[in-house]
PDB file of C-alpha atoms in Angstrom:
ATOM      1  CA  UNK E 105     105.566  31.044  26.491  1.00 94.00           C
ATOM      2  CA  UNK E 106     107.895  33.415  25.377  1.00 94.00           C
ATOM      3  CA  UNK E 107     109.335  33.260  22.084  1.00 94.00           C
ATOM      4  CA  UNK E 108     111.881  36.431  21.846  1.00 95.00           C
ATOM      5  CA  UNK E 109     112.753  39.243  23.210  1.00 98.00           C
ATOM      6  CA  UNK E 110     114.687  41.870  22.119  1.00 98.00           C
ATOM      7  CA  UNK E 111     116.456  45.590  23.883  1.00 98.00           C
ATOM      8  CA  UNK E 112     117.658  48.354  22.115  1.00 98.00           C
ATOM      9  CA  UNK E 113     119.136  51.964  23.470  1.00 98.00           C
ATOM     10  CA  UNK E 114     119.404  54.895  21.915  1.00 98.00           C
ATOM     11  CA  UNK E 115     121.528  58.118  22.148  1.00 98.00           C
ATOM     12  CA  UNK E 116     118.893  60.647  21.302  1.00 98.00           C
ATOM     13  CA  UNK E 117     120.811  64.125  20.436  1.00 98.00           C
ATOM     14  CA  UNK E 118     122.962  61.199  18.424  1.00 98.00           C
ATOM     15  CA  UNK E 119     119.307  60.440  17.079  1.00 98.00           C
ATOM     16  CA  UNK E 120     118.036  63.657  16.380  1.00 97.00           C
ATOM     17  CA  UNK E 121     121.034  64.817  14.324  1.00 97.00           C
ATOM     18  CA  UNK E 122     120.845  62.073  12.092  1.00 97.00           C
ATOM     19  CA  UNK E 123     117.270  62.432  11.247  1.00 96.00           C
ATOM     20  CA  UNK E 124     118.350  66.199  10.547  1.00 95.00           C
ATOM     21  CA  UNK E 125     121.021  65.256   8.327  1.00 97.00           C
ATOM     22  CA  UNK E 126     118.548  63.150   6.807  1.00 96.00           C
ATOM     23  CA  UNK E 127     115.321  63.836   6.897  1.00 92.00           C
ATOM     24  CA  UNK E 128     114.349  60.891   3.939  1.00 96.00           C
ATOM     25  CA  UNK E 129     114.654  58.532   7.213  1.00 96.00           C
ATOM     26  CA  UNK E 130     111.593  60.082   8.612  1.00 96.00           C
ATOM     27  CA  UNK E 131     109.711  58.751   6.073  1.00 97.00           C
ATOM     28  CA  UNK E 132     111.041  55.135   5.619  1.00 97.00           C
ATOM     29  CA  UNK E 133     111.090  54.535   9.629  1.00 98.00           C
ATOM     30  CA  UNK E 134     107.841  55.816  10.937  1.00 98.00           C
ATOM     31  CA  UNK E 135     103.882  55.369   9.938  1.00 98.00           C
ATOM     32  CA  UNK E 136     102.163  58.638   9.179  1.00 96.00           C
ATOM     33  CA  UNK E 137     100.752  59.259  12.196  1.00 95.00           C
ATOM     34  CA  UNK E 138     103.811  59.221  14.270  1.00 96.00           C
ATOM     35  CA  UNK E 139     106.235  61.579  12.002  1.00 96.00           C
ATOM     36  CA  UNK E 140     104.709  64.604  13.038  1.00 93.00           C
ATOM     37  CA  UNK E 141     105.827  63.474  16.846  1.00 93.00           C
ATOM     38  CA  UNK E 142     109.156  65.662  18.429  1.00 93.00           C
ATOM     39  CA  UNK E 143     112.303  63.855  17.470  1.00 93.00           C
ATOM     40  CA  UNK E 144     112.328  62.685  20.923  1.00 91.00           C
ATOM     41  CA  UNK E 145     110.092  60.409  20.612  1.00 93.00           C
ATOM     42  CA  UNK E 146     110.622  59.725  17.504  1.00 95.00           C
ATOM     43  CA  UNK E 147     113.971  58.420  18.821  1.00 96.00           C
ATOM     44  CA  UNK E 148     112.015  56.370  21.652  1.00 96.00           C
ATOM     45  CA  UNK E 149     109.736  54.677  18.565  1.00 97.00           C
ATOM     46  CA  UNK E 150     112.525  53.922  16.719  1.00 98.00           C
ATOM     47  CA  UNK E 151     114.117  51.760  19.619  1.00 98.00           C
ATOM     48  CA  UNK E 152     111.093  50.044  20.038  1.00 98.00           C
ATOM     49  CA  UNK E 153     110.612  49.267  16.383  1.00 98.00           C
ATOM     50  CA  UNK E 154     114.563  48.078  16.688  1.00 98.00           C
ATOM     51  CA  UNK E 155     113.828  45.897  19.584  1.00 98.00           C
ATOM     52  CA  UNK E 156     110.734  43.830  18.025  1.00 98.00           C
ATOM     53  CA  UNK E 157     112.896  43.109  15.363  1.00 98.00           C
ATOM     54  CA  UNK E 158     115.823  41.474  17.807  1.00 98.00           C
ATOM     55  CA  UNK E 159     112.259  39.794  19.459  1.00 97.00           C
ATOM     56  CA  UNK E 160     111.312  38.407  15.993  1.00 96.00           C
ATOM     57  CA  UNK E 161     114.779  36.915  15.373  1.00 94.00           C
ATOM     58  CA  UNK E 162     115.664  39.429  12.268  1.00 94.00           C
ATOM     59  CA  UNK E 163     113.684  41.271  10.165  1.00 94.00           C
ATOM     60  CA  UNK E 164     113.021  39.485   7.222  1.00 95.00           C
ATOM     61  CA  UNK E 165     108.714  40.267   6.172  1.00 95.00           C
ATOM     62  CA  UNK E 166     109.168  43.058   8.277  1.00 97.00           C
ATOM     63  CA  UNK E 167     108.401  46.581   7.170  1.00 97.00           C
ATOM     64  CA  UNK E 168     109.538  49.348   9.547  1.00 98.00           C
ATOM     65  CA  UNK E 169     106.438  51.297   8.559  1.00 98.00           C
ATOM     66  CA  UNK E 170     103.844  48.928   8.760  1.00 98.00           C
ATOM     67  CA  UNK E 171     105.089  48.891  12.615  1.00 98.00           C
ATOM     68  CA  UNK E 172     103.488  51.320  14.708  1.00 98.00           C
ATOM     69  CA  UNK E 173     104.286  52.352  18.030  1.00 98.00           C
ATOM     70  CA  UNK E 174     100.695  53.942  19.670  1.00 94.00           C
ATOM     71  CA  UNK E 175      99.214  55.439  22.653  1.00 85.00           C
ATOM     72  CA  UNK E 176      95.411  55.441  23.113  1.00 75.00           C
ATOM     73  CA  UNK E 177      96.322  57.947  25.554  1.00 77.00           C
ATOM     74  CA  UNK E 178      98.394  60.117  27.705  1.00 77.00           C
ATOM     75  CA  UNK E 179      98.343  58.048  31.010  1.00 84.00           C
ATOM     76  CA  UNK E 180      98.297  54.543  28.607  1.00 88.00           C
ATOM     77  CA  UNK E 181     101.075  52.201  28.287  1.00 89.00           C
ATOM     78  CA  UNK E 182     102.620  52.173  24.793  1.00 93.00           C
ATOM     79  CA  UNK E 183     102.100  49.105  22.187  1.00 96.00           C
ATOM     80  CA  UNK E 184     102.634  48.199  18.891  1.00 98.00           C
ATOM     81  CA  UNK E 185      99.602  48.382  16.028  1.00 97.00           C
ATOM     82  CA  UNK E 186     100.809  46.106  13.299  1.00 98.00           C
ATOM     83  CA  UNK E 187      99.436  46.529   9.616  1.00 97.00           C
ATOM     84  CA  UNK E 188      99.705  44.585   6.374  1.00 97.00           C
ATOM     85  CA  UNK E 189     103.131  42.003   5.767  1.00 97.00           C
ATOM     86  CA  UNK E 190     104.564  42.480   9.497  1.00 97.00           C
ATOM     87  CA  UNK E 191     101.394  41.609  11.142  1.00 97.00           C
ATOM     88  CA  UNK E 192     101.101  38.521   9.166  1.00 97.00           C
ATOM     89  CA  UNK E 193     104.710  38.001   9.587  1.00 96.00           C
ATOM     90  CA  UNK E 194     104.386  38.089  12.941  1.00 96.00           C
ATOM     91  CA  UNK E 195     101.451  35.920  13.133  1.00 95.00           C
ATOM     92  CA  UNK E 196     103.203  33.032  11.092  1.00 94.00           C
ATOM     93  CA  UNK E 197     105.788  32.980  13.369  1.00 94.00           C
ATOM     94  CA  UNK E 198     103.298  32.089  15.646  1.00 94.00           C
ATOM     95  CA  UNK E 199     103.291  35.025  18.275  1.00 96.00           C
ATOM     96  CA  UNK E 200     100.042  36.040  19.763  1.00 96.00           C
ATOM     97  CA  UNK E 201     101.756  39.201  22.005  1.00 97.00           C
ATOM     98  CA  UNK E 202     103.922  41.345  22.313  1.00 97.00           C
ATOM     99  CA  UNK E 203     105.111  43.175  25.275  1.00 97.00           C
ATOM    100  CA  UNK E 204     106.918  46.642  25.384  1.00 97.00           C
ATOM    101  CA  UNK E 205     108.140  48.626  27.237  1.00 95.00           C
ATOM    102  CA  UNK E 206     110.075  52.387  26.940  1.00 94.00           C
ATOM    103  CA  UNK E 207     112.259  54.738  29.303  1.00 91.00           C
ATOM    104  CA  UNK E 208     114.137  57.484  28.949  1.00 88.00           C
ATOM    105  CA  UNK E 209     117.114  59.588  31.000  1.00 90.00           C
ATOM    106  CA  UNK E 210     120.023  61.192  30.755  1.00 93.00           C
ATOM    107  CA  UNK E 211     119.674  61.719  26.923  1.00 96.00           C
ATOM    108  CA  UNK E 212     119.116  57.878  26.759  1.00 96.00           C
ATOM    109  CA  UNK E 213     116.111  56.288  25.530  1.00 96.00           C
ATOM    110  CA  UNK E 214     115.907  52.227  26.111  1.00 97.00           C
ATOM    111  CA  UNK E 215     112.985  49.943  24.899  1.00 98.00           C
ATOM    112  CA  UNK E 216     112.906  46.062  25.865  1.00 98.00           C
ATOM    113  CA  UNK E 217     109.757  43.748  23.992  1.00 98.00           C
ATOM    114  CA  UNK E 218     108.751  40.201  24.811  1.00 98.00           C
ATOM    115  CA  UNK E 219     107.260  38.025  22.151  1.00 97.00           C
ATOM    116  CA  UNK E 220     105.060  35.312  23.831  1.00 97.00           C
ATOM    117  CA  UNK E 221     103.566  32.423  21.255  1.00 94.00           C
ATOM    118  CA  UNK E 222     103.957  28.789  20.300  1.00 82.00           C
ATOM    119  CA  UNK E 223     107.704  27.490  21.286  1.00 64.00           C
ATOM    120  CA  UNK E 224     108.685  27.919  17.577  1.00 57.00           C
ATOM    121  CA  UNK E 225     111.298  29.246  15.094  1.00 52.00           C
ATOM    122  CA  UNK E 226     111.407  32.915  16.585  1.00 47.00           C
ATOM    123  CA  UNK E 227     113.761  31.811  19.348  1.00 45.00           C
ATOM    124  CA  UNK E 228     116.498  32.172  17.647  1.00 44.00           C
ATOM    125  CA  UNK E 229     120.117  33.441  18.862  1.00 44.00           C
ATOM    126  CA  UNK E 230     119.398  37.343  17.436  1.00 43.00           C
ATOM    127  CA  UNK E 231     123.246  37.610  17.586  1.00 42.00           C
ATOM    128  CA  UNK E 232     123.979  35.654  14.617  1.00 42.00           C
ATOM    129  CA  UNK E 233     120.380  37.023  13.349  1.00 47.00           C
ATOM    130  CA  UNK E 234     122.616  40.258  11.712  1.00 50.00           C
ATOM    131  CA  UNK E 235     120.238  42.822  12.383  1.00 52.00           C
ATOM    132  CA  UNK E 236     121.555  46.053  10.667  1.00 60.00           C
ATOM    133  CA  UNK E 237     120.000  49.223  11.605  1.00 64.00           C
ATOM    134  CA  UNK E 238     118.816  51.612   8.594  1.00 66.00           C
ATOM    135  CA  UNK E 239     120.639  54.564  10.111  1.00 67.00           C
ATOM    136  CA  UNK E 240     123.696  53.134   9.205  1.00 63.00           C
ATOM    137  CA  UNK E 241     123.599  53.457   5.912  1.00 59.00           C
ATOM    138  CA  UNK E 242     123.082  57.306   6.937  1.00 59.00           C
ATOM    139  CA  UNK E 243     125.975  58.344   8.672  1.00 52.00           C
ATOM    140  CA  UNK E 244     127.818  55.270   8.860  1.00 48.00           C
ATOM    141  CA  UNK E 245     127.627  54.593  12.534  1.00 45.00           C
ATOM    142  CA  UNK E 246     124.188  52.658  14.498  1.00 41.00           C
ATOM    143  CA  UNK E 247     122.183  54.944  15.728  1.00 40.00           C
ATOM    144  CA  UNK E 248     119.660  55.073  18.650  1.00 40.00           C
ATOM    145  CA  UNK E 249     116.418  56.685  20.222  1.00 39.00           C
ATOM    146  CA  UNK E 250     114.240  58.053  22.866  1.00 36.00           C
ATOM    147  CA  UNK E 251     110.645  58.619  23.685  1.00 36.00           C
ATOM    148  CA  UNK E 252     108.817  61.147  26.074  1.00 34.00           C
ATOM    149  CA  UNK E 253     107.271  58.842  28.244  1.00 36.00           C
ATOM    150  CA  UNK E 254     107.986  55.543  30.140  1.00 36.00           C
ATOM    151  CA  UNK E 255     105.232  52.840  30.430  1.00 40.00           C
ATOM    152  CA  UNK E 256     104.655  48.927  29.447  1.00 42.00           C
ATOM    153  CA  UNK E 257     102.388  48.098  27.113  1.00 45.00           C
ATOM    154  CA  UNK E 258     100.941  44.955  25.639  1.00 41.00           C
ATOM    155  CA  UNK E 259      99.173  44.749  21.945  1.00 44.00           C
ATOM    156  CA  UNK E 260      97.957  41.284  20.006  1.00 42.00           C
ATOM    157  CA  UNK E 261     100.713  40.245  17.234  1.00 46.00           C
ATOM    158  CA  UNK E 262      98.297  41.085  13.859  1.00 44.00           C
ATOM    159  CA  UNK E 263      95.871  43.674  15.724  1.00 41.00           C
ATOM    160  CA  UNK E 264      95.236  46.938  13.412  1.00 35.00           C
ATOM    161  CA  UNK E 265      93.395  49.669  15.156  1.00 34.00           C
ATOM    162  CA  UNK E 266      91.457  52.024  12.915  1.00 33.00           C
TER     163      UNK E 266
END
């Protein structure tokens, strides 16, 4: 059943200049492995990471970089890899997985996830949720993102891959 879903779309040169301005955001919204990516798809990874947290209902337990967005490979769909307090946030909430989904255009990056679980407290109106995004503490304004390729994906709510 699903349980939440959640879109968000990002203006990547908007994106990119922010993370220029400041480059401290690098660190607090992406995992190791993905901040040596190209902005570009650093922008697509942080709309992803944006919509889970509109599919989870808000983001309380939820630590942008215990979210991961992963490819095994070029040609493979793109999921999440969840680690430490998200993945068991996510798995109290009763989700078993999540769907995503990323495309890019025009300077555009969108990313839409489905959370499928237990009909539960995660479907939630995400509205009155008040999501903030961390950017805008950076320039003042939301900000939004992009990544290089376009795909679905599907990964198990609580999976870590080594």
């Amino acid at each position: 059943m699903i349980v939440g879903i959640g879109v968000d779309l990002v203006d990547i040169p908007r994106f990119e200049s922010t993370i220029m301005r400041t480059p401290r955001l690098r660190d607090r919204l992406f995992t190791e492995h993905e901040r040596g990516l190209p902005l570009r798809s650093l922008a697509a990874r942080y709309a992803a990471k944006e919509a889970l947290i509109k599919a989870l209902g808000g983001s309380d337990g939820v630590t942008w970089t215990e979210i991961e967005v992963a490819r095994l490979g070029e040609r493979e769909a793109p999921r999440f890899e969840l680690t430490g307090a998200t993945a068991q946030t996510v798995a109290a909430l009763g989700i078993t997985a999540l769907h995503l989904s990323l495309s890019h255009d025009a300077g555009l990056a969108i990313a839409y996830v489905t959370a499928e679980g237990e009909a539960g407290p995660v479907a939630v109106d995400v509205v009155s949720a008040g999501v903030e995004s961390p950017l805008d503490e950076a320039d003042g304004d939301e900000a939004d993102g992009s990544d290089v390729a376009d795909g679905a994906g599907t990964s198990t709510a609580g999976e870590t891959t080594p």
